[in-house]
C-alpha cells in the first residue's frame, strides 16, 4: 500500500493556500492603499508557500495524477519568484505585475490542460476548471500588460487575479484529487514479474 500522508499534506496545503489567496485578493481589493505598500512581501511569502506545496503535490503521486502533474517545474518557478519578491520587496511594481501575471497565466494554461484531461478521465466538473482557468488567465494577461499605472488600480487588479487564481486552484484540487487509503503504489504496478 502507498503512504497517503504526502497526498493529504499536498491536498490540505492546496486548500488552505487557495483560501489564503482568496482572502489576500479580497483584502487587496478592499484596501488597495495598504496593499500597494505590502505587495512585494505578501506576494513573496505566498509564492514561497505555494511553491513548496506544489512540489510536495507533484511528489505525492495522487491517484488520478491530474492536479499536480505540472507542479514540479512550476513549483520551483513560483518558489524562486517568491524569494526574489521577498529579497527586493520595495519598488517592485513593474516586476510584481509582470511576474505575477505570467504565473497566473501559466497556472491557467496548465489548468486548461488538466480540465481536458479530467474530461477524458470522466470527472464531471471538468468544465468548471476550464471556465475558471479562462477567467484567471484573462486577469493574468491584464496584469502583464498593466492597463493602468495607478498603484491602487494595480493593487485591485492583483487582488482580483489572486481571488480568481485561488478559486481556480480550490476547484481543481477539490474535484480532481482523490485520496484512497488502500491505494496501491504505482511502483508495485510497474514492477517486473518473472514466471518461475
mmCIF file of N, CA and C in Angstrom, residues 13-82:
data_model
loop_
_atom_site.group_PDB
_atom_site.id
_atom_site.type_symbol
_atom_site.label_atom_id
_atom_site.label_comp_id
_atom_site.label_asym_id
_atom_site.label_seq_id
_atom_site.Cartn_x
_atom_site.Cartn_y
_atom_site.Cartn_z
ATOM 1 N N UNK A 13 -2.744 21.479 2.028
ATOM 2 C CA UNK A 13 -1.988 22.706 1.765
ATOM 3 C C UNK A 13 -2.564 23.490 0.607
ATOM 4 N N UNK A 14 -2.958 22.801 -0.460
ATOM 5 C CA UNK A 14 -3.579 23.456 -1.618
ATOM 6 C C UNK A 14 -4.874 24.151 -1.216
ATOM 7 N N UNK A 15 -5.687 23.458 -0.419
ATOM 8 C CA UNK A 15 -6.964 24.040 0.004
ATOM 9 C C UNK A 15 -6.725 25.270 0.867
ATOM 10 N N UNK A 16 -5.816 25.158 1.840
ATOM 11 C CA UNK A 16 -5.538 26.278 2.739
ATOM 12 C C UNK A 16 -4.958 27.455 1.972
ATOM 13 N N UNK A 17 -3.950 27.193 1.120
ATOM 14 C CA UNK A 17 -3.317 28.288 0.385
ATOM 15 C C UNK A 17 -4.242 28.898 -0.664
ATOM 16 N N UNK A 18 -5.122 28.103 -1.236
ATOM 17 C CA UNK A 18 -6.110 28.667 -2.162
ATOM 18 C C UNK A 18 -7.049 29.619 -1.420
ATOM 19 N N UNK A 19 -7.443 29.214 -0.211
ATOM 20 C CA UNK A 19 -8.280 30.092 0.614
ATOM 21 C C UNK A 19 -7.519 31.354 1.005
ATOM 22 N N UNK A 20 -6.231 31.201 1.314
ATOM 23 C CA UNK A 20 -5.397 32.364 1.651
ATOM 24 C C UNK A 20 -5.299 33.315 0.457
ATOM 25 N N UNK A 21 -5.114 32.767 -0.758
ATOM 26 C CA UNK A 21 -5.081 33.602 -1.962
ATOM 27 C C UNK A 21 -6.371 34.401 -2.097
ATOM 28 N N UNK A 22 -7.503 33.742 -1.845
ATOM 29 C CA UNK A 22 -8.801 34.434 -1.933
ATOM 30 C C UNK A 22 -8.897 35.550 -0.898
ATOM 31 N N UNK A 23 -8.462 35.278 0.329
ATOM 32 C CA UNK A 23 -8.523 36.282 1.397
ATOM 33 C C UNK A 23 -7.608 37.465 1.083
ATOM 34 N N UNK A 24 -6.380 37.167 0.630
ATOM 35 C CA UNK A 24 -5.452 38.249 0.261
ATOM 36 C C UNK A 24 -6.028 39.045 -0.909
ATOM 37 N N UNK A 25 -6.607 38.349 -1.883
ATOM 38 C CA UNK A 25 -7.214 39.035 -3.026
ATOM 39 C C UNK A 25 -8.324 39.981 -2.600
ATOM 40 N N UNK A 26 -9.204 39.509 -1.733
ATOM 41 C CA UNK A 26 -10.289 40.361 -1.236
ATOM 42 C C UNK A 26 -9.726 41.541 -0.450
ATOM 43 N N UNK A 27 -8.674 41.300 0.346
ATOM 44 C CA UNK A 27 -8.039 42.386 1.116
ATOM 45 C C UNK A 27 -7.435 43.429 0.192
ATOM 46 N N UNK A 28 -6.767 42.982 -0.882
ATOM 47 C CA UNK A 28 -6.177 43.923 -1.840
ATOM 48 C C UNK A 28 -7.256 44.753 -2.540
ATOM 49 N N UNK A 29 -8.386 44.116 -2.839
ATOM 50 C CA UNK A 29 -9.482 44.840 -3.486
ATOM 51 C C UNK A 29 -10.075 45.870 -2.533
ATOM 52 N N UNK A 30 -10.258 45.473 -1.261
ATOM 53 C CA UNK A 30 -10.892 46.353 -0.275
ATOM 54 C C UNK A 30 -9.959 47.459 0.209
ATOM 55 N N UNK A 31 -8.668 47.169 0.323
ATOM 56 C CA UNK A 31 -7.700 48.137 0.865
ATOM 57 C C UNK A 31 -6.495 48.273 -0.063
ATOM 58 N N UNK A 32 -6.693 48.854 -1.246
ATOM 59 C CA UNK A 32 -5.576 48.924 -2.211
ATOM 60 C C UNK A 32 -4.410 49.791 -1.736
ATOM 61 N N UNK A 33 -4.679 50.786 -0.888
ATOM 62 C CA UNK A 33 -3.588 51.647 -0.409
ATOM 63 C C UNK A 33 -2.607 50.846 0.437
ATOM 64 N N UNK A 34 -3.141 50.026 1.348
ATOM 65 C CA UNK A 34 -2.291 49.186 2.190
ATOM 66 C C UNK A 34 -1.602 48.129 1.348
ATOM 67 N N UNK A 35 -2.315 47.580 0.400
ATOM 68 C CA UNK A 35 -1.769 46.529 -0.451
ATOM 69 C C UNK A 35 -0.563 47.017 -1.233
ATOM 70 N N UNK A 36 -0.627 48.252 -1.708
ATOM 71 C CA UNK A 36 0.466 48.763 -2.536
ATOM 72 C C UNK A 36 1.769 48.877 -1.754
ATOM 73 N N UNK A 37 1.686 48.998 -0.416
ATOM 74 C CA UNK A 37 2.883 49.076 0.424
ATOM 75 C C UNK A 37 3.432 47.676 0.726
ATOM 76 N N UNK A 38 2.527 46.721 0.940
ATOM 77 C CA UNK A 38 2.919 45.383 1.389
ATOM 78 C C UNK A 38 3.038 44.351 0.274
ATOM 79 N N UNK A 39 2.758 44.756 -0.952
ATOM 80 C CA UNK A 39 2.563 43.772 -2.015
ATOM 81 C C UNK A 39 3.769 42.870 -2.273
ATOM 82 N N UNK A 40 4.970 43.416 -2.262
ATOM 83 C CA UNK A 40 6.158 42.603 -2.533
ATOM 84 C C UNK A 40 6.345 41.509 -1.505
ATOM 85 N N UNK A 41 6.228 41.874 -0.227
ATOM 86 C CA UNK A 41 6.418 40.908 0.850
ATOM 87 C C UNK A 41 5.299 39.871 0.879
ATOM 88 N N UNK A 42 4.043 40.332 0.763
ATOM 89 C CA UNK A 42 2.894 39.415 0.819
ATOM 90 C C UNK A 42 2.935 38.427 -0.340
ATOM 91 N N UNK A 43 3.169 38.939 -1.556
ATOM 92 C CA UNK A 43 3.249 38.057 -2.722
ATOM 93 C C UNK A 43 4.429 37.099 -2.570
ATOM 94 N N UNK A 44 5.553 37.592 -2.050
ATOM 95 C CA UNK A 44 6.730 36.755 -1.874
ATOM 96 C C UNK A 44 6.478 35.586 -0.939
ATOM 97 N N UNK A 45 5.896 35.858 0.209
ATOM 98 C CA UNK A 45 5.597 34.795 1.184
ATOM 99 C C UNK A 45 4.593 33.810 0.599
ATOM 100 N N UNK A 46 3.553 34.335 -0.051
ATOM 101 C CA UNK A 46 2.523 33.468 -0.639
ATOM 102 C C UNK A 46 3.114 32.588 -1.732
ATOM 103 N N UNK A 47 3.949 33.176 -2.598
ATOM 104 C CA UNK A 47 4.588 32.399 -3.667
ATOM 105 C C UNK A 47 5.463 31.286 -3.090
ATOM 106 N N UNK A 48 6.247 31.607 -2.059
ATOM 107 C CA UNK A 48 7.128 30.600 -1.452
ATOM 108 C C UNK A 48 6.312 29.436 -0.895
ATOM 109 N N UNK A 49 5.245 29.760 -0.162
ATOM 110 C CA UNK A 49 4.406 28.708 0.417
ATOM 111 C C UNK A 49 3.761 27.862 -0.672
ATOM 112 N N UNK A 50 3.238 28.517 -1.706
ATOM 113 C CA UNK A 50 2.588 27.771 -2.783
ATOM 114 C C UNK A 50 3.596 26.942 -3.570
ATOM 115 N N UNK A 51 4.803 27.464 -3.753
ATOM 116 C CA UNK A 51 5.846 26.706 -4.445
ATOM 117 C C UNK A 51 6.173 25.411 -3.724
ATOM 118 N N UNK A 52 6.314 25.493 -2.399
ATOM 119 C CA UNK A 52 6.607 24.297 -1.603
ATOM 120 C C UNK A 52 5.463 23.291 -1.704
ATOM 121 N N UNK A 53 4.219 23.767 -1.580
ATOM 122 C CA UNK A 53 3.057 22.870 -1.654
ATOM 123 C C UNK A 53 2.954 22.231 -3.038
ATOM 124 N N UNK A 54 3.249 22.994 -4.087
ATOM 125 C CA UNK A 54 3.192 22.434 -5.435
ATOM 126 C C UNK A 54 4.227 21.322 -5.617
ATOM 127 N N UNK A 55 5.414 21.519 -5.086
ATOM 128 C CA UNK A 55 6.457 20.488 -5.188
ATOM 129 C C UNK A 55 6.042 19.242 -4.400
ATOM 130 N N UNK A 56 5.514 19.433 -3.186
ATOM 131 C CA UNK A 56 5.026 18.292 -2.398
ATOM 132 C C UNK A 56 3.910 17.577 -3.165
ATOM 133 N N UNK A 57 3.017 18.363 -3.781
ATOM 134 C CA UNK A 57 1.927 17.772 -4.556
ATOM 135 C C UNK A 57 2.439 16.915 -5.695
ATOM 136 N N UNK A 58 3.439 17.414 -6.397
ATOM 137 C CA UNK A 58 3.990 16.647 -7.509
ATOM 138 C C UNK A 58 4.594 15.323 -7.014
ATOM 139 N N UNK A 59 5.297 15.389 -5.890
ATOM 140 C CA UNK A 59 5.967 14.203 -5.359
ATOM 141 C C UNK A 59 5.011 13.233 -4.669
ATOM 142 N N UNK A 60 3.763 13.643 -4.440
ATOM 143 C CA UNK A 60 2.822 12.824 -3.659
ATOM 144 C C UNK A 60 2.228 11.652 -4.435
ATOM 145 N N UNK A 61 2.251 11.693 -5.760
ATOM 146 C CA UNK A 61 1.733 10.609 -6.604
ATOM 147 C C UNK A 61 0.272 10.298 -6.276
ATOM 148 N N UNK A 62 -0.585 11.317 -6.434
ATOM 149 C CA UNK A 62 -2.011 11.113 -6.147
ATOM 150 C C UNK A 62 -2.636 10.154 -7.159
ATOM 151 N N UNK A 63 -3.807 9.658 -6.822
ATOM 152 C CA UNK A 63 -4.439 8.587 -7.583
ATOM 153 C C UNK A 63 -4.703 8.960 -9.046
ATOM 154 N N UNK A 64 -5.336 10.116 -9.289
ATOM 155 C CA UNK A 64 -5.703 10.498 -10.657
ATOM 156 C C UNK A 64 -4.535 11.101 -11.440
ATOM 157 N N UNK A 65 -3.542 11.651 -10.745
ATOM 158 C CA UNK A 65 -2.392 12.295 -11.384
ATOM 159 C C UNK A 65 -2.808 13.454 -12.287
ATOM 160 N N UNK A 66 -3.795 14.224 -11.853
ATOM 161 C CA UNK A 66 -4.251 15.349 -12.670
ATOM 162 C C UNK A 66 -3.786 16.685 -12.100
ATOM 163 N N UNK A 67 -4.192 16.995 -10.892
ATOM 164 C CA UNK A 67 -3.978 18.332 -10.336
ATOM 165 C C UNK A 67 -2.515 18.694 -10.164
ATOM 166 N N UNK A 68 -1.662 17.708 -9.880
ATOM 167 C CA UNK A 68 -0.269 18.001 -9.562
ATOM 168 C C UNK A 68 0.706 17.652 -10.682
ATOM 169 N N UNK A 69 0.206 17.270 -11.846
ATOM 170 C CA UNK A 69 1.094 16.734 -12.874
ATOM 171 C C UNK A 69 2.121 17.732 -13.415
ATOM 172 N N UNK A 70 1.849 19.017 -13.346
ATOM 173 C CA UNK A 70 2.788 20.020 -13.877
ATOM 174 C C UNK A 70 3.473 20.815 -12.760
ATOM 175 N N UNK A 71 3.349 20.352 -11.516
ATOM 176 C CA UNK A 71 3.719 21.193 -10.381
ATOM 177 C C UNK A 71 5.180 21.155 -9.965
ATOM 178 N N UNK A 72 5.998 20.270 -10.497
ATOM 179 C CA UNK A 72 7.409 20.273 -10.098
ATOM 180 C C UNK A 72 8.113 21.521 -10.628
ATOM 181 N N UNK A 73 8.143 21.685 -11.938
ATOM 182 C CA UNK A 73 8.810 22.847 -12.529
ATOM 183 C C UNK A 73 8.107 24.142 -12.141
ATOM 184 N N UNK A 74 6.763 24.111 -12.151
ATOM 185 C CA UNK A 74 6.021 25.332 -11.819
ATOM 186 C C UNK A 74 6.214 25.692 -10.349
ATOM 187 N N UNK A 75 6.279 24.687 -9.472
ATOM 188 C CA UNK A 75 6.524 24.946 -8.050
ATOM 189 C C UNK A 75 7.886 25.580 -7.822
ATOM 190 N N UNK A 76 8.902 25.095 -8.536
ATOM 191 C CA UNK A 76 10.243 25.674 -8.418
ATOM 192 C C UNK A 76 10.247 27.121 -8.915
ATOM 193 N N UNK A 77 9.559 27.376 -10.032
ATOM 194 C CA UNK A 77 9.465 28.743 -10.568
ATOM 195 C C UNK A 77 8.782 29.673 -9.574
ATOM 196 N N UNK A 78 7.653 29.255 -9.030
ATOM 197 C CA UNK A 78 6.900 30.085 -8.091
ATOM 198 C C UNK A 78 7.715 30.336 -6.822
ATOM 199 N N UNK A 79 8.402 29.311 -6.336
ATOM 200 C CA UNK A 79 9.249 29.454 -5.149
ATOM 201 C C UNK A 79 10.378 30.452 -5.411
ATOM 202 N N UNK A 80 10.992 30.377 -6.576
ATOM 203 C CA UNK A 80 12.064 31.311 -6.945
ATOM 204 C C UNK A 80 11.546 32.743 -7.016
ATOM 205 N N UNK A 81 10.390 32.936 -7.660
ATOM 206 C CA UNK A 81 9.809 34.284 -7.740
ATOM 207 C C UNK A 81 9.439 34.809 -6.354
ATOM 208 N N UNK A 82 8.995 33.916 -5.472
ATOM 209 C CA UNK A 82 8.669 34.318 -4.099
ATOM 210 C C UNK A 82 9.892 34.807 -3.351
#
